[in-house]
Amino acid sequence: GAGVSQSPSNKVTEKGKDVELRCDPISGHTALYWYRQSLGQGLEFLIYFQGNSAPDKSGLPSDRFSAERTGGSVSTLTIQRTQQEDSAVYLCASSLDRVETQYFGPGTRLLVL
Amino acid sequence: EDQVTQSPEALRLQEGESSSLNCSYTVSGLRGLFWYRQDPGKGPEFLFTLYSAGEEKEKERLKATLTKKESFLHITAPKPEDSATYLCAVNRSGNQFYFGTGTSLTVIP
């Protein structure tokens, strides 16, 4: 079956602009995660969605970052007023439940100039 | 503080030279330990999940083991196509997964 998909695959933007990153999870997966991976760093947890529950936003680095998940499926991560330090690979993962194996998308490579 | 440490950071092996990668963790209430493989420019690809000390999982040339403090990923007779970064992650009670920074493996023909 289809895996997790993310778009765009690459995004170059200017400092101060807003960007939206999209994630389509595996059908039927109730849990969805966003991570950030910077060069030489481990995956940094950003936000977690589980079904209709309130999302766990504890990993969001600032109030410039927000995410939503519509209809329990597609998720959008929005970064407002981008800064150069936001440059990273943003990875989305989904799983059947919160303690189950996560399956990752290919990531969106964001470069803020 | 919850922590996941992987070693070594980088490993170069000759084709056929077996070795092990280490993932040590200090996490209370471990629910699962996960191994992933990540190729350049791609998202992590799931390999194994281990849930309790003493558990072992195998897949082709890879074997993962788990103790109360660490996990090992043993690579037997590696081939060049095994070259990748191997990531370890732990999930404890709660929503979050904690990832290590990975071991970059290069297998030389």
mmCIF file of N, CA, C and O in Angstrom, chain A residues 33 35 37 40-45 48 56 58-59 91 95 98-107 109, chain B residues 31 34 36 38 40-46 48-49 51 87 91-101:
data_model
loop_
_atom_site.group_PDB
_atom_site.id
_atom_site.type_symbol
_atom_site.label_atom_id
_atom_site.label_comp_id
_atom_site.label_asym_id
_atom_site.label_seq_id
_atom_site.Cartn_x
_atom_site.Cartn_y
_atom_site.Cartn_z
ATOM 1 N N TYR A 33 3.035 12.143 13.642
ATOM 2 C CA TYR A 33 4.111 12.881 14.291
ATOM 3 C C TYR A 33 4.800 13.788 13.276
ATOM 4 O O TYR A 33 4.962 13.415 12.116
ATOM 5 N N TYR A 35 8.631 15.704 12.993
ATOM 6 C CA TYR A 35 9.972 15.812 13.538
ATOM 7 C C TYR A 35 10.780 16.790 12.681
ATOM 8 O O TYR A 35 10.473 17.014 11.513
ATOM 9 N N GLN A 37 14.866 17.364 11.562
ATOM 10 C CA GLN A 37 16.194 16.756 11.553
ATOM 11 C C GLN A 37 17.182 17.747 10.967
ATOM 12 O O GLN A 37 17.144 18.054 9.783
ATOM 13 N N GLY A 40 23.579 16.551 11.382
ATOM 14 C CA GLY A 40 24.354 16.088 12.518
ATOM 15 C C GLY A 40 23.578 15.966 13.813
ATOM 16 O O GLY A 40 24.148 15.627 14.851
ATOM 17 N N GLN A 41 22.276 16.213 13.742
ATOM 18 C CA GLN A 41 21.443 16.134 14.947
ATOM 19 C C GLN A 41 20.488 14.962 14.851
ATOM 20 O O GLN A 41 20.166 14.485 13.772
ATOM 21 N N GLY A 42 20.028 14.514 15.989
ATOM 22 C CA GLY A 42 18.989 13.490 16.009
ATOM 23 C C GLY A 42 17.660 14.084 15.627
ATOM 24 O O GLY A 42 17.515 15.296 15.484
ATOM 25 N N LEU A 43 16.689 13.229 15.447
ATOM 26 C CA LEU A 43 15.347 13.713 15.149
ATOM 27 C C LEU A 43 14.778 14.425 16.369
ATOM 28 O O LEU A 43 14.767 13.889 17.470
ATOM 29 N N GLU A 44 14.268 15.623 16.137
ATOM 30 C CA GLU A 44 13.706 16.440 17.209
ATOM 31 C C GLU A 44 12.193 16.412 17.107
ATOM 32 O O GLU A 44 11.620 16.810 16.091
ATOM 33 N N PHE A 45 11.541 15.899 18.138
ATOM 34 C CA PHE A 45 10.083 15.823 18.159
ATOM 35 C C PHE A 45 9.478 17.219 18.132
ATOM 36 O O PHE A 45 9.912 18.123 18.855
ATOM 37 N N TYR A 48 2.528 15.965 17.980
ATOM 38 C CA TYR A 48 1.929 14.639 17.849
ATOM 39 C C TYR A 48 0.412 14.764 17.844
ATOM 40 O O TYR A 48 -0.157 15.493 18.660
ATOM 41 N N ASP A 56 -0.334 16.969 21.105
ATOM 42 C CA ASP A 56 0.772 17.222 22.017
ATOM 43 C C ASP A 56 1.737 18.168 21.305
ATOM 44 O O ASP A 56 2.471 17.758 20.417
ATOM 45 N N SER A 58 4.191 19.882 22.743
ATOM 46 C CA SER A 58 5.280 20.198 23.656
ATOM 47 C C SER A 58 6.637 20.354 22.975
ATOM 48 O O SER A 58 7.551 20.948 23.547
ATOM 49 N N GLY A 59 6.794 19.851 21.760
ATOM 50 C CA GLY A 59 8.076 19.938 21.076
ATOM 51 C C GLY A 59 8.233 21.138 20.157
ATOM 52 O O GLY A 59 9.317 21.371 19.626
ATOM 53 N N LEU A 91 10.306 15.899 8.905
ATOM 54 C CA LEU A 91 9.831 14.535 8.659
ATOM 55 C C LEU A 91 8.489 14.314 9.335
ATOM 56 O O LEU A 91 8.257 14.753 10.460
ATOM 57 N N SER A 95 1.508 6.127 12.584
ATOM 58 C CA SER A 95 1.465 4.787 13.159
ATOM 59 C C SER A 95 0.024 4.450 13.503
ATOM 60 O O SER A 95 -0.833 5.317 13.614
ATOM 61 N N ARG A 98 -0.271 5.127 19.248
ATOM 62 C CA ARG A 98 0.860 5.932 19.717
ATOM 63 C C ARG A 98 2.035 5.090 20.174
ATOM 64 O O ARG A 98 3.133 5.592 20.268
ATOM 65 N N VAL A 99 1.837 3.822 20.454
ATOM 66 C CA VAL A 99 2.975 3.015 20.886
ATOM 67 C C VAL A 99 3.435 2.056 19.801
ATOM 68 O O VAL A 99 4.298 1.229 20.030
ATOM 69 N N GLU A 100 2.843 2.185 18.652
ATOM 70 C CA GLU A 100 3.203 1.294 17.561
ATOM 71 C C GLU A 100 4.323 1.889 16.712
ATOM 72 O O GLU A 100 4.672 3.055 16.833
ATOM 73 N N THR A 101 4.852 1.051 15.849
ATOM 74 C CA THR A 101 5.935 1.455 14.963
ATOM 75 C C THR A 101 5.525 2.637 14.101
ATOM 76 O O THR A 101 4.429 2.666 13.541
ATOM 77 N N GLN A 102 6.425 3.604 13.989
ATOM 78 C CA GLN A 102 6.189 4.762 13.136
ATOM 79 C C GLN A 102 6.757 4.518 11.744
ATOM 80 O O GLN A 102 7.854 3.967 11.608
ATOM 81 N N TYR A 103 6.034 4.940 10.747
ATOM 82 C CA TYR A 103 6.479 4.860 9.357
ATOM 83 C C TYR A 103 6.648 6.293 8.850
ATOM 84 O O TYR A 103 5.735 7.102 8.941
ATOM 85 N N PHE A 104 7.837 6.535 8.313
ATOM 86 C CA PHE A 104 8.208 7.899 7.960
ATOM 87 C C PHE A 104 7.980 8.197 6.482
ATOM 88 O O PHE A 104 8.108 7.324 5.617
ATOM 89 N N GLY A 105 7.699 9.454 6.225
ATOM 90 C CA GLY A 105 7.702 9.957 4.868
ATOM 91 C C GLY A 105 9.106 10.326 4.448
ATOM 92 O O GLY A 105 10.056 10.239 5.240
ATOM 93 N N PRO A 106 9.287 10.789 3.197
ATOM 94 C CA PRO A 106 10.613 11.111 2.689
ATOM 95 C C PRO A 106 11.150 12.438 3.193
ATOM 96 O O PRO A 106 12.343 12.728 3.041
ATOM 97 N N GLY A 107 10.301 13.251 3.805
ATOM 98 C CA GLY A 107 10.744 14.522 4.344
ATOM 99 C C GLY A 107 10.613 15.684 3.378
ATOM 100 O O GLY A 107 10.524 15.511 2.158
ATOM 101 N N ARG A 109 12.764 19.138 2.641
ATOM 102 C CA ARG A 109 14.004 19.848 2.915
ATOM 103 C C ARG A 109 13.752 21.336 2.776
ATOM 104 O O ARG A 109 13.487 21.811 1.685
ATOM 105 N N ARG B 31 8.623 1.557 26.769
ATOM 106 C CA ARG B 31 7.548 0.807 26.115
ATOM 107 C C ARG B 31 8.048 0.076 24.874
ATOM 108 O O ARG B 31 7.459 -0.920 24.466
ATOM 109 N N PHE B 34 13.214 1.008 19.077
ATOM 110 C CA PHE B 34 13.047 0.876 17.636
ATOM 111 C C PHE B 34 14.371 1.118 16.940
ATOM 112 O O PHE B 34 15.124 2.018 17.307
ATOM 113 N N TYR B 36 15.931 1.963 13.083
ATOM 114 C CA TYR B 36 15.608 2.430 11.745
ATOM 115 C C TYR B 36 16.896 2.515 10.936
ATOM 116 O O TYR B 36 17.982 2.735 11.468
ATOM 117 N N GLN B 38 18.411 4.808 7.728
ATOM 118 C CA GLN B 38 18.149 5.999 6.942
ATOM 119 C C GLN B 38 19.209 6.156 5.868
ATOM 120 O O GLN B 38 20.399 6.265 6.169
ATOM 121 N N PRO B 40 20.757 8.422 2.616
ATOM 122 C CA PRO B 40 20.859 9.869 2.356
ATOM 123 C C PRO B 40 19.674 10.392 1.561
ATOM 124 O O PRO B 40 19.266 9.804 0.558
ATOM 125 N N GLY B 41 19.102 11.485 2.028
ATOM 126 C CA GLY B 41 18.006 12.121 1.324
ATOM 127 C C GLY B 41 16.664 11.429 1.475
ATOM 128 O O GLY B 41 15.702 11.793 0.786
ATOM 129 N N LYS B 42 16.588 10.455 2.372
ATOM 130 C CA LYS B 42 15.332 9.729 2.546
ATOM 131 C C LYS B 42 14.908 9.725 4.010
ATOM 132 O O LYS B 42 15.707 10.019 4.900
ATOM 133 N N GLY B 43 13.637 9.371 4.245
ATOM 134 C CA GLY B 43 13.168 9.245 5.607
ATOM 135 C C GLY B 43 13.614 7.925 6.212
ATOM 136 O O GLY B 43 13.972 6.986 5.496
ATOM 137 N N PRO B 44 13.619 7.821 7.533
ATOM 138 C CA PRO B 44 13.995 6.569 8.189
ATOM 139 C C PRO B 44 13.078 5.423 7.783
ATOM 140 O O PRO B 44 11.871 5.596 7.659
ATOM 141 N N GLU B 45 13.698 4.255 7.617
ATOM 142 C CA GLU B 45 12.970 3.043 7.252
ATOM 143 C C GLU B 45 12.994 2.085 8.431
ATOM 144 O O GLU B 45 14.050 1.757 8.955
ATOM 145 N N PHE B 46 11.823 1.633 8.841
ATOM 146 C CA PHE B 46 11.709 0.774 10.014
ATOM 147 C C PHE B 46 12.429 -0.557 9.815
ATOM 148 O O PHE B 46 12.332 -1.189 8.760
ATOM 149 N N PHE B 48 13.310 -2.801 13.198
ATOM 150 C CA PHE B 48 12.902 -3.686 14.302
ATOM 151 C C PHE B 48 12.237 -2.898 15.419
ATOM 152 O O PHE B 48 12.546 -1.734 15.630
ATOM 153 N N THR B 49 11.386 -3.598 16.174
ATOM 154 C CA THR B 49 10.892 -3.123 17.452
ATOM 155 C C THR B 49 11.187 -4.179 18.503
ATOM 156 O O THR B 49 10.932 -5.363 18.289
ATOM 157 N N TYR B 51 10.622 -4.957 22.742
ATOM 158 C CA TYR B 51 9.778 -4.480 23.827
ATOM 159 C C TYR B 51 10.299 -4.828 25.220
ATOM 160 O O TYR B 51 9.967 -4.143 26.187
ATOM 161 N N LEU B 87 19.513 4.438 13.027
ATOM 162 C CA LEU B 87 18.956 5.228 14.117
ATOM 163 C C LEU B 87 18.261 4.339 15.131
ATOM 164 O O LEU B 87 17.597 3.370 14.775
ATOM 165 N N ASN B 91 10.562 4.669 23.082
ATOM 166 C CA ASN B 91 9.267 5.213 23.436
ATOM 167 C C ASN B 91 8.985 4.823 24.882
ATOM 168 O O ASN B 91 9.048 3.649 25.229
ATOM 169 N N ARG B 92 8.715 5.809 25.689
ATOM 170 C CA ARG B 92 8.343 5.507 27.066
ATOM 171 C C ARG B 92 6.881 5.854 27.254
ATOM 172 O O ARG B 92 6.202 6.261 26.329
ATOM 173 N N SER B 93 6.398 5.694 28.430
ATOM 174 C CA SER B 93 4.998 5.997 28.694
ATOM 175 C C SER B 93 4.733 7.450 28.335
ATOM 176 O O SER B 93 5.415 8.348 28.795
ATOM 177 N N GLY B 94 3.827 7.651 27.467
ATOM 178 C CA GLY B 94 3.593 8.994 26.935
ATOM 179 C C GLY B 94 3.621 8.957 25.427
ATOM 180 O O GLY B 94 3.626 7.904 24.812
ATOM 181 N N ASN B 95 3.671 10.111 24.834
ATOM 182 C CA ASN B 95 3.554 10.198 23.382
ATOM 183 C C ASN B 95 4.884 10.245 22.647
ATOM 184 O O ASN B 95 4.937 9.995 21.464
ATOM 185 N N GLN B 96 5.933 10.602 23.348
ATOM 186 C CA GLN B 96 7.140 10.958 22.625
ATOM 187 C C GLN B 96 8.077 9.789 22.373
ATOM 188 O O GLN B 96 8.182 8.864 23.158
ATOM 189 N N PHE B 97 8.739 9.892 21.235
ATOM 190 C CA PHE B 97 9.823 8.999 20.881
ATOM 191 C C PHE B 97 11.114 9.798 20.955
ATOM 192 O O PHE B 97 11.180 10.931 20.477
ATOM 193 N N TYR B 98 12.147 9.218 21.552
ATOM 194 C CA TYR B 98 13.442 9.878 21.678
ATOM 195 C C TYR B 98 14.428 9.169 20.767
ATOM 196 O O TYR B 98 14.634 7.959 20.900
ATOM 197 N N PHE B 99 15.011 9.927 19.868
ATOM 198 C CA PHE B 99 15.939 9.369 18.892
ATOM 199 C C PHE B 99 17.376 9.671 19.257
ATOM 200 O O PHE B 99 17.691 10.765 19.757
ATOM 201 N N GLY B 100 18.269 8.715 18.963
ATOM 202 C CA GLY B 100 19.686 8.983 19.016
ATOM 203 C C GLY B 100 20.131 9.701 17.750
ATOM 204 O O GLY B 100 19.340 9.889 16.817
ATOM 205 N N THR B 101 21.399 10.090 17.717
ATOM 206 C CA THR B 101 21.919 10.821 16.557
ATOM 207 C C THR B 101 22.406 9.892 15.455
ATOM 208 O O THR B 101 22.771 10.354 14.386
#
